[in-house]
PDB file of C-alpha atoms in Angstrom:
ATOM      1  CA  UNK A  17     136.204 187.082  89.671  1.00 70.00           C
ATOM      2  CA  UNK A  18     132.804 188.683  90.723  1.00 94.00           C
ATOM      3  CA  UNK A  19     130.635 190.680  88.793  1.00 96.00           C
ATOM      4  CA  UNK A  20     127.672 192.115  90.377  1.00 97.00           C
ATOM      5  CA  UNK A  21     124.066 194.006  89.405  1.00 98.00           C
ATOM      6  CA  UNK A  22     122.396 196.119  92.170  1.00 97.00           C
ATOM      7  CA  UNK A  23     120.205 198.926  92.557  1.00 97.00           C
ATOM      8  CA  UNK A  24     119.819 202.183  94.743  1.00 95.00           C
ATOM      9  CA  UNK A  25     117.019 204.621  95.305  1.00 92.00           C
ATOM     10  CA  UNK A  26     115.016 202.877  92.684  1.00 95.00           C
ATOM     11  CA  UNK A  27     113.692 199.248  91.941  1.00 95.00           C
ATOM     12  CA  UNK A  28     115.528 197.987  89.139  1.00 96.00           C
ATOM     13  CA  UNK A  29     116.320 194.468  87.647  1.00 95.00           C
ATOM     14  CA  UNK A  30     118.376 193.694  84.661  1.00 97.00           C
ATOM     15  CA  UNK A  31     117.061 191.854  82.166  1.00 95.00           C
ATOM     16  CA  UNK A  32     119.025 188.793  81.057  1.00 95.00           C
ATOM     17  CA  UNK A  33     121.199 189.674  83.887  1.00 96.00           C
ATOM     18  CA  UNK A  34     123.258 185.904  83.747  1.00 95.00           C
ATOM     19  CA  UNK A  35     123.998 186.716  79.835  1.00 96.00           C
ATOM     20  CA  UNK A  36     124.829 190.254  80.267  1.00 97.00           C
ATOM     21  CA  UNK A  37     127.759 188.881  82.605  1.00 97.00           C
ATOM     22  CA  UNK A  38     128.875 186.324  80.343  1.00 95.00           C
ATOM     23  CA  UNK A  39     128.899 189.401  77.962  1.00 97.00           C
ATOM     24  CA  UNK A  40     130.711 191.695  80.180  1.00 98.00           C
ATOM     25  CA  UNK A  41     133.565 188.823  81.278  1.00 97.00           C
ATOM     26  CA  UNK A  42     133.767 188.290  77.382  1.00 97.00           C
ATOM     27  CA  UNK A  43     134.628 191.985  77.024  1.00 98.00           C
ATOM     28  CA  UNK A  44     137.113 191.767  79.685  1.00 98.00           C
ATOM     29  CA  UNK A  45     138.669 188.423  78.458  1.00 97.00           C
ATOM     30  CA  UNK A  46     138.771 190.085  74.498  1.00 97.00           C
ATOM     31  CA  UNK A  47     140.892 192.675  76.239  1.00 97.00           C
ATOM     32  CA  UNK A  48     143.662 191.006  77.634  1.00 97.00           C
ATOM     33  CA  UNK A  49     142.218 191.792  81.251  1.00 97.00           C
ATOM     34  CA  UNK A  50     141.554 189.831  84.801  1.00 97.00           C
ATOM     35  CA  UNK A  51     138.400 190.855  86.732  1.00 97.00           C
ATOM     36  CA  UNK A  52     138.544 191.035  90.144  1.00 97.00           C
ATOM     37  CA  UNK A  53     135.876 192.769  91.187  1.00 97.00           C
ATOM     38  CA  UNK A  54     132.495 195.270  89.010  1.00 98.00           C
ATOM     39  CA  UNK A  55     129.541 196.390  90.499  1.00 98.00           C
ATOM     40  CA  UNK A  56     127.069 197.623  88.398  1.00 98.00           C
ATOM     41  CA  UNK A  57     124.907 200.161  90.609  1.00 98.00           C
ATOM     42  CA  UNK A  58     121.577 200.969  88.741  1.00 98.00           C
ATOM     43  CA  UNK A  59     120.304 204.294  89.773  1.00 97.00           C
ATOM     44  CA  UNK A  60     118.049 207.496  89.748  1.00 96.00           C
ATOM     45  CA  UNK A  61     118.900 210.729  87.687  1.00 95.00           C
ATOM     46  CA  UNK A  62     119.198 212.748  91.392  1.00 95.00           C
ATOM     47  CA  UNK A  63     121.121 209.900  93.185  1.00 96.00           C
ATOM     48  CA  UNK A  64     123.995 210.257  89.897  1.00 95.00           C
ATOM     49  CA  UNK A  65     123.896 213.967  89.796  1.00 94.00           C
ATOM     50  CA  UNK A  66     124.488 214.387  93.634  1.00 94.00           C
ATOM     51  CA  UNK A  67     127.436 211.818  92.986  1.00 91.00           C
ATOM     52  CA  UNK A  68     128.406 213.846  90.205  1.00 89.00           C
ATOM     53  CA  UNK A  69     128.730 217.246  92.262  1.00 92.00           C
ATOM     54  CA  UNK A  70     129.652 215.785  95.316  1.00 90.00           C
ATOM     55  CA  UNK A  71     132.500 213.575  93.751  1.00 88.00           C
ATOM     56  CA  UNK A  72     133.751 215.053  90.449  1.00 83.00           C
ATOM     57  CA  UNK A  73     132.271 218.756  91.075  1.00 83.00           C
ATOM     58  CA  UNK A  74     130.734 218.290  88.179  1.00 84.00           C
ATOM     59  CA  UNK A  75     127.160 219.984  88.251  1.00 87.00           C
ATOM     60  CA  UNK A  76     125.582 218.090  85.470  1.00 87.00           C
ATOM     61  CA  UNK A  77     123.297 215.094  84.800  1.00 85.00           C
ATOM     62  CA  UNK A  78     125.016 211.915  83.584  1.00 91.00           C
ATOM     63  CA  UNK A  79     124.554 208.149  82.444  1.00 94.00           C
ATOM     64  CA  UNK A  80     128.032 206.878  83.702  1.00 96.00           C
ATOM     65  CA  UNK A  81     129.758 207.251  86.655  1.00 95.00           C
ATOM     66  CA  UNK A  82     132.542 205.370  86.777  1.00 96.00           C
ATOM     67  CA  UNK A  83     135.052 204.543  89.972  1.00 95.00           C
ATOM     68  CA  UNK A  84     138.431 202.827  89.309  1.00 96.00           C
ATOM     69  CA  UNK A  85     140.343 201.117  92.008  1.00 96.00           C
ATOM     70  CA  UNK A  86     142.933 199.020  90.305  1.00 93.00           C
ATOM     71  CA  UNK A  87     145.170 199.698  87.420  1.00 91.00           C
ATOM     72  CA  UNK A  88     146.376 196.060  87.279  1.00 95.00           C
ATOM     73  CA  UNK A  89     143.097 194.391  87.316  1.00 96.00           C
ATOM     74  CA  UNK A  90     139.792 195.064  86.317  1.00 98.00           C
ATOM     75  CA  UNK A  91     138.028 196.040  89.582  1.00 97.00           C
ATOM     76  CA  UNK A  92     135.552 199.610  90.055  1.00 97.00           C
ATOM     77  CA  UNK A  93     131.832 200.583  90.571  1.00 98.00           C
ATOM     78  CA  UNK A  94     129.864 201.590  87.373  1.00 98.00           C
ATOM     79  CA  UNK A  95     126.796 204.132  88.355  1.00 98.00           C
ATOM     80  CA  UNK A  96     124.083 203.951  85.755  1.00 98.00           C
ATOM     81  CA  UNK A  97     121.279 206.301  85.809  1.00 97.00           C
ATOM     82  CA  UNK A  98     118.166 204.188  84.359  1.00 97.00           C
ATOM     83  CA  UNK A  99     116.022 206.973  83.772  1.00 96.00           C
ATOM     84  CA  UNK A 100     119.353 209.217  81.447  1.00 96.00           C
ATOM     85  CA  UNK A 101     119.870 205.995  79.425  1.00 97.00           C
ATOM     86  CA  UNK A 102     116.134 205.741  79.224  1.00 97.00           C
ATOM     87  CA  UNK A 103     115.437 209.819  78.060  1.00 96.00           C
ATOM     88  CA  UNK A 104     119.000 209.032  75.551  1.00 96.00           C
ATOM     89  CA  UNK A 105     117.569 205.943  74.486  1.00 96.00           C
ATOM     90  CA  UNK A 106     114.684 207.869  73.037  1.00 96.00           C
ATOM     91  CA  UNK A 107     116.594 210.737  71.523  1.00 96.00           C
ATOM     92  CA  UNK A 108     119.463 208.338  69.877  1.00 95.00           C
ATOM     93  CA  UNK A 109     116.295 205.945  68.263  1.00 96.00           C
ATOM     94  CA  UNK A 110     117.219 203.052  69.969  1.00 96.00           C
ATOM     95  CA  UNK A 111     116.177 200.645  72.769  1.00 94.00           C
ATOM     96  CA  UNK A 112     116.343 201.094  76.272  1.00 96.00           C
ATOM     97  CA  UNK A 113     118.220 197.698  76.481  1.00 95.00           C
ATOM     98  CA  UNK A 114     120.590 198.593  73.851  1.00 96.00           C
ATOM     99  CA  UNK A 115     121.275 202.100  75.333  1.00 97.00           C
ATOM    100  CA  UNK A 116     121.599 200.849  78.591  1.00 98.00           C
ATOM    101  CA  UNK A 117     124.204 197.929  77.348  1.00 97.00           C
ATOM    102  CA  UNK A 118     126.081 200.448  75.789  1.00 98.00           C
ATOM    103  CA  UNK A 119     126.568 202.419  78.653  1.00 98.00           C
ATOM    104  CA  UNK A 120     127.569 199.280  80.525  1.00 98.00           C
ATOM    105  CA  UNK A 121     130.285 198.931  78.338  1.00 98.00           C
ATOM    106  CA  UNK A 122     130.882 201.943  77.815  1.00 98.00           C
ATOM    107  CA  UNK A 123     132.032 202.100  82.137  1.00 98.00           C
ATOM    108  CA  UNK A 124     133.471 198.509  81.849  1.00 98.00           C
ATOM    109  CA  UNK A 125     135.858 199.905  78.869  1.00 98.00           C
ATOM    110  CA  UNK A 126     136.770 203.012  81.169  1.00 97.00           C
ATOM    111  CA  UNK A 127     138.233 200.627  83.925  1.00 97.00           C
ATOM    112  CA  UNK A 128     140.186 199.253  81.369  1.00 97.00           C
ATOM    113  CA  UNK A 129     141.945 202.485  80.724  1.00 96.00           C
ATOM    114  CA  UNK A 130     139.743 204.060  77.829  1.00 97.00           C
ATOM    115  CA  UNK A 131     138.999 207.243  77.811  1.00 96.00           C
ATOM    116  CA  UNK A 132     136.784 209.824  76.216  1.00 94.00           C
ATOM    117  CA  UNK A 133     137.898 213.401  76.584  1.00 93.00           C
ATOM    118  CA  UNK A 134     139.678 213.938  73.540  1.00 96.00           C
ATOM    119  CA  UNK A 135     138.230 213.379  69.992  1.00 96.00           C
ATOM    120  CA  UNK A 136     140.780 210.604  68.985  1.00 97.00           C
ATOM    121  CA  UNK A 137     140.214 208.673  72.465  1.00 97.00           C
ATOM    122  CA  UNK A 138     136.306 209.495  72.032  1.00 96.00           C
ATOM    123  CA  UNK A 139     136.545 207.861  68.399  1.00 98.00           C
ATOM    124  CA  UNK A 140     137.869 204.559  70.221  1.00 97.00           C
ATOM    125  CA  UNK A 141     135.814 204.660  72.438  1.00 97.00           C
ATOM    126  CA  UNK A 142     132.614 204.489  70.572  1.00 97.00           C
ATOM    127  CA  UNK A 143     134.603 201.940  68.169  1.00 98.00           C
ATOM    128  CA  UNK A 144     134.771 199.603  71.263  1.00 98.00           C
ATOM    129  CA  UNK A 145     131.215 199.982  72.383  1.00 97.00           C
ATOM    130  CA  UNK A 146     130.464 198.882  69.240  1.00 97.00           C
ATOM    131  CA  UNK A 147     132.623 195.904  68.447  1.00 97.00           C
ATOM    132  CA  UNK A 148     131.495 194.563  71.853  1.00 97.00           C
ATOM    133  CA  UNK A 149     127.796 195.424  71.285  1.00 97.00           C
ATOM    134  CA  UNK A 150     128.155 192.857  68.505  1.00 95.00           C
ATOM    135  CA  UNK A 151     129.474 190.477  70.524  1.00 94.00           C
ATOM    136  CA  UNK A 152     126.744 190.878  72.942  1.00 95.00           C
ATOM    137  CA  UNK A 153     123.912 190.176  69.732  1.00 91.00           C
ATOM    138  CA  UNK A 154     124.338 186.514  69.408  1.00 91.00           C
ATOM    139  CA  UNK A 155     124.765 185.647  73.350  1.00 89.00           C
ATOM    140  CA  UNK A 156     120.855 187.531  74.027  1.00 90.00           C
ATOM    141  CA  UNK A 157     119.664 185.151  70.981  1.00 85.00           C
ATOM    142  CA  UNK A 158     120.656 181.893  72.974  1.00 70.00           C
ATOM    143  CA  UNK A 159     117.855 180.737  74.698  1.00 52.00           C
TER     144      UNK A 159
END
């Protein structure tokens, strides 16, 4: 029922933040799902890699971080870092706002039970990001 935007380590606001919910609840309703509880934590490239190492023991940069704590409902905390979707926004020729919504998804569709690891579930993946990324066109164009 709650869907939530905050920042850590760096000052960060969403843009459109009231439609990008509407967008995200969307998602979740287009997939058969209940939310109970997101938060969307907006952070630094060294506050997601220490997460990264001291969580997954994974010792590389990411976007995404993602934490699941339901399998019945949609409920987790999505870790974005601003400044990765920012760097991949420039080498993918896109937008920082359209990067950044992708990666939003992208987490949101992970606590949904997507995954990513192999090339099949990776090819699904990106098929979702972008049928919802669509969805997501028209709601930014209402004023």
């Amino acid at each position: 029922m709650e869907l939530t935007f905050h920042s850590e380590e760096i000052n960060f606001e969403l843009e459109n933040a009231s439609k990008v919910e509407a967008w995200l609840k969307k998602v979740i309703k287009s997939e058969n799902w209940i939310l109970a509880s997101v938060s969307y934590i907006f952070c630094s490239d060294a506050y997601l890699y220490k997460m990264n190492v001291e969580h997954l023991q994974h010792d590389t940069y990411t976007d995404v971080i993602t934490f699941q704590y339901n399998e019945e409902f949609v409920e987790g905390d999505i870790f974005i870092s601003v400044e990765r979707t920012n760097d991949n926004a420039k080498s993918f020729g896109v937008t920082s706002s359209q990067e950044l919504h992708r990666v939003m998804v992208h987490g949101l569709l992970h606590l949904m039970g997507y995954k990513d690891k192999a090339p099949a579930d990776k090819k699904l993946m990106t098929e979702k990001e972008n049928e919802y990324l669509e969805l997501l066109k028209p709601i930014l164009a209402i004023s």
